[in-house]
Amino acid sequence: MNHKKVNRMVFLAIMASLSIIIHFVESLFPLPGALPGIKLGLSNTVSLIVLYIYGPVSAFVILIIRVLLSSFLYAGLSSLIFSLAGGILSVSAAVLIWRLREKGFSIVGASTAGGIFHNIGQILAAYAVLRTDSVFYYLPVLILSGTITGIATGILAGILVPRLNKVFNLL
């Protein structure tokens, strides 16, 4: 195995571990005054960082590893359904914006789209599980929170991507 492949494998293993740890810690400390289901989404930022360093396939791999392991370790089946639905839509939206980065779309835009679509995915999962239209009344609140948290985590990712890229390219 060559040096670049080993660096990539180590980076992705670290990022997968980090996303699981962040997801767990974030579940312990809900945002003060936040409505149910609203969180910062720092573990999703890891997938965004991986997207901008290694591309869409690696970002989806990190997402799947985090969702599966987090659900099996401490969250359960319902978490698996909601996290997977939100995560797949989130990373898909971020990938779409990432593909348009040459046209001026930024990592903050990708993160914001990811935050919004994560919440849409979770509402769709709730609709599929609960079979009631009333879950859609919560969607405007979740879209607003996804926009705000997406901007915040996008700014963080925008700071971290160049630094992490530099560190792992030096190794």
Coordinates of C-alpha atoms in Angstrom, one line a residue:
M1 CA 0.0 0.0 0.0
N2 CA 1.4 3.4 -0.9
H3 CA 1.9 6.4 1.3
K4 CA -1.2 8.3 0.0
K5 CA -3.5 5.4 0.4
V6 CA -2.4 4.9 4.0
N7 CA -2.8 8.6 4.8
R8 CA -6.3 8.5 3.3
M9 CA -7.2 5.3 5.3
V10 CA -5.9 6.8 8.5
F11 CA -7.7 10.1 7.9
L12 CA -11.0 8.4 7.2
A13 CA -10.7 6.2 10.3
I14 CA -10.0 9.2 12.5
M15 CA -12.9 11.1 11.0
A16 CA -15.3 8.1 11.4
S17 CA -14.2 7.8 15.0
L18 CA -14.5 11.5 15.6
S19 CA -18.0 11.6 14.1
I20 CA -19.2 8.8 16.4
I21 CA -17.7 10.5 19.5
I22 CA -19.1 13.9 18.5
H23 CA -22.6 12.4 17.9
F24 CA -22.5 10.8 21.3
V25 CA -21.3 13.9 23.2
E26 CA -23.8 16.1 21.3
S27 CA -26.6 13.8 22.4
L28 CA -25.6 14.4 26.1
F29 CA -25.8 18.2 25.8
P30 CA -28.9 19.4 24.0
L31 CA -28.9 23.1 22.9
P32 CA -30.3 25.3 25.7
G33 CA -33.9 26.3 24.9
A34 CA -34.0 24.3 21.7
L35 CA -37.1 22.5 20.6
P36 CA -37.1 18.7 20.5
G37 CA -35.1 17.3 17.6
I38 CA -33.0 20.4 17.1
K39 CA -29.2 20.1 17.6
L40 CA -26.1 21.7 16.1
G41 CA -25.2 18.7 14.0
L42 CA -21.5 18.7 14.5
S43 CA -21.2 15.1 13.6
N44 CA -22.6 15.9 10.2
T45 CA -19.8 18.5 9.9
V46 CA -17.4 15.6 9.8
S47 CA -19.1 14.2 6.6
L48 CA -18.9 17.7 5.1
I49 CA -15.2 18.0 5.9
V50 CA -14.5 14.6 4.3
L51 CA -16.6 15.6 1.3
Y52 CA -14.4 18.6 0.7
I53 CA -11.1 16.7 1.2
Y54 CA -11.8 13.3 -0.3
G55 CA -15.1 13.6 -2.3
P56 CA -18.6 12.2 -2.2
V57 CA -17.9 8.4 -1.8
S58 CA -15.8 9.0 1.3
A59 CA -18.4 11.4 2.7
F60 CA -21.2 8.7 2.3
V61 CA -18.9 6.1 3.8
I62 CA -18.3 8.2 6.9
L63 CA -22.0 8.9 7.2
I64 CA -23.0 5.2 7.0
I65 CA -20.3 4.2 9.5
R66 CA -21.4 6.8 12.0
V67 CA -25.1 6.1 11.7
L68 CA -24.8 2.3 11.9
L69 CA -22.3 2.3 14.8
S70 CA -24.0 5.1 16.7
S71 CA -27.4 3.4 16.4
F72 CA -26.0 0.0 17.4
L73 CA -23.9 1.3 20.3
Y74 CA -26.3 3.6 22.0
A75 CA -29.3 4.9 20.1
G76 CA -31.4 2.1 18.8
L77 CA -33.4 1.3 15.7
S78 CA -35.5 4.4 15.6
S79 CA -32.4 6.5 15.6
L80 CA -31.1 4.4 12.7
I81 CA -34.2 5.2 10.6
F82 CA -34.2 8.9 11.4
S83 CA -30.4 9.4 11.2
L84 CA -30.1 7.5 7.9
A85 CA -33.0 9.3 6.3
G86 CA -31.7 12.7 7.4
G87 CA -28.1 11.8 6.7
I88 CA -28.5 10.5 3.2
L89 CA -30.5 13.6 2.1
S90 CA -28.1 15.9 3.9
V91 CA -25.0 14.5 2.3
S92 CA -26.8 14.3 -1.1
A93 CA -27.7 18.0 -0.9
A94 CA -24.1 18.9 0.2
V95 CA -22.7 16.9 -2.7
L96 CA -24.9 18.8 -5.1
I97 CA -23.6 22.1 -3.8
W98 CA -20.0 20.7 -3.7
R99 CA -20.3 19.9 -7.4
L100 CA -21.2 23.5 -8.1
R101 CA -18.3 24.9 -6.1
E102 CA -16.6 26.1 -9.3
K103 CA -19.6 28.3 -9.9
G104 CA -19.2 30.1 -6.6
F105 CA -21.1 27.9 -4.2
S106 CA -19.3 27.6 -0.9
I107 CA -18.9 25.1 1.9
V108 CA -21.2 27.2 4.0
G109 CA -23.9 26.8 1.2
A110 CA -23.3 23.0 1.2
S111 CA -23.6 22.9 4.9
T112 CA -26.8 25.0 4.9
A113 CA -28.3 22.8 2.2
G114 CA -27.2 19.7 4.2
G115 CA -28.8 21.1 7.4
I116 CA -32.1 21.8 5.8
F117 CA -32.3 18.5 3.9
H118 CA -31.3 16.6 7.0
N119 CA -34.4 17.9 8.7
I120 CA -36.5 17.2 5.7
G121 CA -35.3 13.6 5.7
Q122 CA -36.2 13.2 9.3
I123 CA -39.7 14.6 8.8
L124 CA -40.2 12.2 5.9
A125 CA -39.0 9.4 8.1
A126 CA -41.4 10.5 10.9
Y127 CA -44.2 10.6 8.3
A128 CA -43.3 7.1 7.1
V129 CA -43.3 5.8 10.7
L130 CA -46.2 7.7 12.2
R131 CA -48.4 7.9 9.1
T132 CA -49.7 11.4 10.0
D133 CA -49.6 14.6 8.1
S134 CA -49.2 16.6 11.4
V135 CA -45.5 16.0 11.4
F136 CA -45.2 18.4 8.5
Y137 CA -46.3 21.3 10.7
Y138 CA -42.9 21.1 12.4
L139 CA -41.1 21.4 9.1
P140 CA -40.8 25.3 9.0
V141 CA -39.2 25.2 12.5
L142 CA -36.8 22.5 11.4
I143 CA -35.9 24.3 8.1
L144 CA -35.1 27.5 10.1
S145 CA -33.0 25.6 12.6
G146 CA -31.3 23.7 9.8
T147 CA -30.4 26.9 8.1
I148 CA -29.0 28.5 11.3
T149 CA -27.1 25.4 12.3
G150 CA -26.0 24.7 8.7
I151 CA -24.4 28.2 8.5
A152 CA -22.6 27.7 11.9
T153 CA -21.2 24.3 11.0
G154 CA -20.4 25.4 7.5
I155 CA -18.2 28.2 8.9
L156 CA -16.5 25.7 11.2
A157 CA -15.9 23.3 8.3
G158 CA -14.6 26.2 6.2
I159 CA -12.0 26.9 8.8
L160 CA -11.1 23.2 9.4
V161 CA -10.9 21.9 5.8
P162 CA -7.8 23.9 4.6
R163 CA -6.0 23.1 7.9
L164 CA -6.8 19.4 7.9
N165 CA -5.9 19.2 4.2
K166 CA -2.5 20.8 4.9
V167 CA -1.8 18.5 7.8
F168 CA -2.7 15.3 6.1
N169 CA -0.9 16.2 2.9
L170 CA 2.3 16.8 4.9
L171 CA 2.3 13.3 6.4

